mmCIF file of C-alpha atoms in Angstrom:
data_model
loop_
_atom_site.group_PDB
_atom_site.id
_atom_site.type_symbol
_atom_site.label_atom_id
_atom_site.label_comp_id
_atom_site.label_asym_id
_atom_site.label_seq_id
_atom_site.Cartn_x
_atom_site.Cartn_y
_atom_site.Cartn_z
ATOM 1 C CA MET A 11 313.247 77.669 37.776
ATOM 2 C CA PHE A 12 314.036 80.834 36.032
ATOM 3 C CA ASN A 13 310.686 82.217 36.819
ATOM 4 C CA VAL A 14 311.103 82.046 40.297
ATOM 5 C CA PHE A 15 314.088 83.843 40.608
ATOM 6 C CA GLN A 16 312.286 86.530 37.824
ATOM 7 C CA ASP A 17 309.492 86.873 40.471
ATOM 8 C CA ASN A 18 311.774 87.186 43.386
ATOM 9 C CA ARG A 19 314.220 89.617 41.397
ATOM 10 C CA ARG A 20 313.092 92.824 43.544
ATOM 11 C CA GLN A 21 313.468 90.810 46.674
ATOM 12 C CA ILE A 22 316.634 89.670 45.826
ATOM 13 C CA PHE A 23 318.382 93.047 44.883
ATOM 14 C CA VAL A 24 316.990 94.505 48.334
ATOM 15 C CA ALA A 25 319.018 91.208 49.897
ATOM 16 C CA LEU A 26 321.913 91.417 48.138
ATOM 17 C CA CYS A 27 322.345 94.878 48.737
ATOM 18 C CA SER A 28 321.793 93.751 52.433
ATOM 19 C CA LEU A 29 324.315 91.878 52.196
ATOM 20 C CA LEU A 30 327.218 94.325 50.797
ATOM 21 C CA ILE A 31 326.629 96.943 53.188
ATOM 22 C CA VAL A 32 327.168 94.757 55.662
ATOM 23 C CA SER A 33 330.778 93.422 54.052
ATOM 24 C CA MET A 34 331.544 96.858 53.807
ATOM 25 C CA PHE A 35 332.087 96.837 57.611
ATOM 26 C CA TYR A 36 333.240 92.941 57.618
ATOM 27 C CA SER A 37 334.385 91.786 54.155
ATOM 28 C CA LYS A 38 336.046 92.816 51.428
ATOM 29 C CA PHE A 39 335.636 89.487 50.287
ATOM 30 C CA ILE A 40 332.237 88.548 50.546
ATOM 31 C CA MET A 41 331.367 93.113 49.484
ATOM 32 C CA SER A 42 333.088 91.562 45.945
ATOM 33 C CA ILE A 43 330.844 88.478 45.817
ATOM 34 C CA ALA A 44 328.357 90.558 46.825
ATOM 35 C CA THR A 45 328.589 93.406 43.524
ATOM 36 C CA ILE A 46 329.085 90.250 41.419
ATOM 37 C CA LEU A 47 325.480 89.175 41.681
ATOM 38 C CA LEU A 48 324.496 92.109 41.941
ATOM 39 C CA ALA A 49 326.766 92.103 38.753
ATOM 40 C CA LEU A 50 324.631 88.591 37.288
ATOM 41 C CA ASN A 51 320.908 89.895 38.516
ATOM 42 C CA VAL A 52 321.613 91.990 35.977
ATOM 43 C CA VAL A 53 322.728 90.225 33.209
ATOM 44 C CA PHE A 54 319.782 87.262 34.395
ATOM 45 C CA HIS A 55 317.612 90.043 33.501
ATOM 46 C CA PRO A 56 315.286 88.957 29.910
ATOM 47 C CA ASN A 57 315.739 92.691 28.615
ATOM 48 C CA TRP A 58 320.017 93.521 30.297
ATOM 49 C CA ARG A 59 320.513 94.225 27.118
ATOM 50 C CA ASP A 60 318.104 97.077 26.734
ATOM 51 C CA HIS A 61 318.769 98.314 30.103
ATOM 52 C CA ILE A 62 323.111 97.845 30.149
ATOM 53 C CA ARG A 63 322.420 100.168 25.745
ATOM 54 C CA ASN A 64 320.201 102.261 28.663
ATOM 55 C CA VAL A 65 323.257 102.849 31.514
ATOM 56 C CA PHE A 66 325.203 104.284 28.663
ATOM 57 C CA HIS A 67 322.991 106.450 26.872
ATOM 58 C CA SER A 68 322.600 108.416 30.278
ATOM 59 C CA GLN A 69 324.014 111.675 32.271
ATOM 60 C CA SER A 70 324.560 109.984 34.846
ATOM 61 C CA TRP A 71 327.034 107.957 33.959
ATOM 62 C CA LYS A 72 329.362 109.777 31.883
ATOM 63 C CA MET A 73 329.772 111.504 35.161
ATOM 64 C CA PHE A 74 331.365 107.961 36.596
ATOM 65 C CA TRP A 75 333.139 107.489 33.745
ATOM 66 C CA ILE A 76 334.730 110.657 33.407
ATOM 67 C CA ILE A 77 336.107 110.060 37.084
ATOM 68 C CA PHE A 78 337.490 107.746 36.960
ATOM 69 C CA ILE A 79 339.252 108.253 33.714
ATOM 70 C CA ILE A 80 340.447 110.984 35.848
ATOM 71 C CA TYR A 81 341.448 108.689 38.238
ATOM 72 C CA VAL A 82 343.582 107.109 35.634
ATOM 73 C CA ILE A 83 345.420 109.748 34.894
ATOM 74 C CA SER A 84 346.280 110.842 37.474
ATOM 75 C CA ILE A 85 348.079 107.383 38.006
ATOM 76 C CA VAL A 86 350.548 108.484 34.914
ATOM 77 C CA HIS A 87 352.133 110.657 37.421
ATOM 78 C CA SER A 88 352.804 107.859 40.311
ATOM 79 C CA SER A 89 356.051 107.121 41.063
ATOM 80 C CA ASP A 90 355.575 103.167 41.346
ATOM 81 C CA LEU A 91 353.729 103.332 38.417
ATOM 82 C CA SER A 92 353.247 98.969 38.709
ATOM 83 C CA ARG A 93 351.004 99.117 41.921
ATOM 84 C CA ALA A 94 349.558 101.475 41.250
ATOM 85 C CA PHE A 95 348.570 100.129 38.058
ATOM 86 C CA PHE A 96 347.660 97.353 39.105
ATOM 87 C CA PHE A 97 346.119 98.789 43.864
ATOM 88 C CA GLY A 98 344.616 101.274 42.055
ATOM 89 C CA ILE A 99 342.379 99.557 38.770
ATOM 90 C CA GLN A 100 341.346 96.238 41.225
ATOM 91 C CA MET A 101 340.371 98.969 44.129
ATOM 92 C CA LYS A 102 338.672 101.461 42.084
ATOM 93 C CA LEU A 103 337.049 98.737 39.797
ATOM 94 C CA PRO A 104 334.491 97.534 41.460
ATOM 95 C CA LEU A 105 332.853 101.588 41.573
ATOM 96 C CA LEU A 106 332.685 101.672 38.165
ATOM 97 C CA ILE A 107 330.687 98.298 38.478
ATOM 98 C CA LEU A 108 328.700 99.036 40.796
ATOM 99 C CA PRO A 109 327.256 102.334 39.021
ATOM 100 C CA ILE A 110 326.858 100.756 36.072
ATOM 101 C CA VAL A 111 324.476 97.983 37.710
ATOM 102 C CA PHE A 112 322.387 99.700 39.682
ATOM 103 C CA LEU A 113 321.427 102.751 36.791
ATOM 104 C CA SER A 114 320.568 99.501 34.976
ATOM 105 C CA THR A 115 318.014 97.776 38.302
ATOM 106 C CA PRO A 116 314.817 98.255 37.120
ATOM 107 C CA LYS A 117 313.419 101.291 39.929
ATOM 108 C CA ILE A 118 312.566 99.781 43.167
ATOM 109 C CA SER A 119 309.441 101.013 45.073
ATOM 110 C CA LYS A 120 310.010 103.637 47.591
ATOM 111 C CA GLN A 121 309.654 101.846 50.995
ATOM 112 C CA ASP A 122 312.586 99.011 49.216
ATOM 113 C CA LEU A 123 314.997 102.378 48.990
ATOM 114 C CA LEU A 124 313.957 103.720 52.529
ATOM 115 C CA ASN A 125 314.733 100.186 53.984
ATOM 116 C CA ILE A 126 318.217 99.683 52.313
ATOM 117 C CA LEU A 127 318.379 102.949 53.488
ATOM 118 C CA LEU A 128 317.433 102.527 57.294
ATOM 119 C CA PHE A 129 319.024 98.944 57.217
ATOM 120 C CA PHE A 130 322.679 101.118 56.124
ATOM 121 C CA VAL A 131 322.218 103.539 59.220
ATOM 122 C CA GLY A 132 321.475 100.569 61.860
ATOM 123 C CA VAL A 133 324.580 98.729 60.732
ATOM 124 C CA THR A 134 326.302 102.186 60.881
ATOM 125 C CA PHE A 135 325.349 102.393 63.955
ATOM 126 C CA ILE A 136 324.967 98.940 65.818
ATOM 127 C CA VAL A 137 329.316 98.914 63.935
ATOM 128 C CA GLY A 138 329.808 102.453 66.084
ATOM 129 C CA LEU A 139 328.694 100.540 68.902
ATOM 130 C CA ILE A 140 331.124 98.231 69.374
ATOM 131 C CA THR A 141 333.710 100.301 68.152
ATOM 132 C CA LEU A 142 333.293 102.187 70.808
ATOM 133 C CA CYS A 143 332.775 99.422 73.000
ATOM 134 C CA GLN A 144 336.178 98.352 72.482
ATOM 135 C CA TYR A 145 337.770 101.393 72.526
ATOM 136 C CA LEU A 146 336.255 102.128 75.549
ATOM 137 C CA LEU A 147 337.380 98.893 76.988
ATOM 138 C CA ASN A 148 341.040 98.495 75.895
ATOM 139 C CA PHE A 149 341.719 102.362 76.278
ATOM 140 C CA LYS A 150 344.362 101.790 78.844
ATOM 141 C CA GLU A 151 346.129 99.399 76.393
ATOM 142 C CA ILE A 152 345.728 101.639 73.947
#
């Protein structure tokens, strides 16, 4: 079973990235599921420890960590500390997990990257058209 999973890892990664792109516009729940599945895709790799170790030694990871620490420090200046901490960290934690996932994933081909980017542009364009049509159809009520 795991051999089939190993052979299709690239296709699984591209499909999960596509699911993450679509869910950005429609569902926070599906976006969370896609993030978890992307993380599991990394964890089930035979050399996952080496990939994670390489992430923590990269300069890119340090940049994301510094931005996250600055955000956590800024929470201290909030008037409602408990709400800011709970909701702020809850919303920003995936922004810390996704760089780990993308940095620890073995490199994908340029064609796969181009397909993911074109899919993102296409979905964004379609969602923009749908929003424009809804606006024009309901212009009088607005």
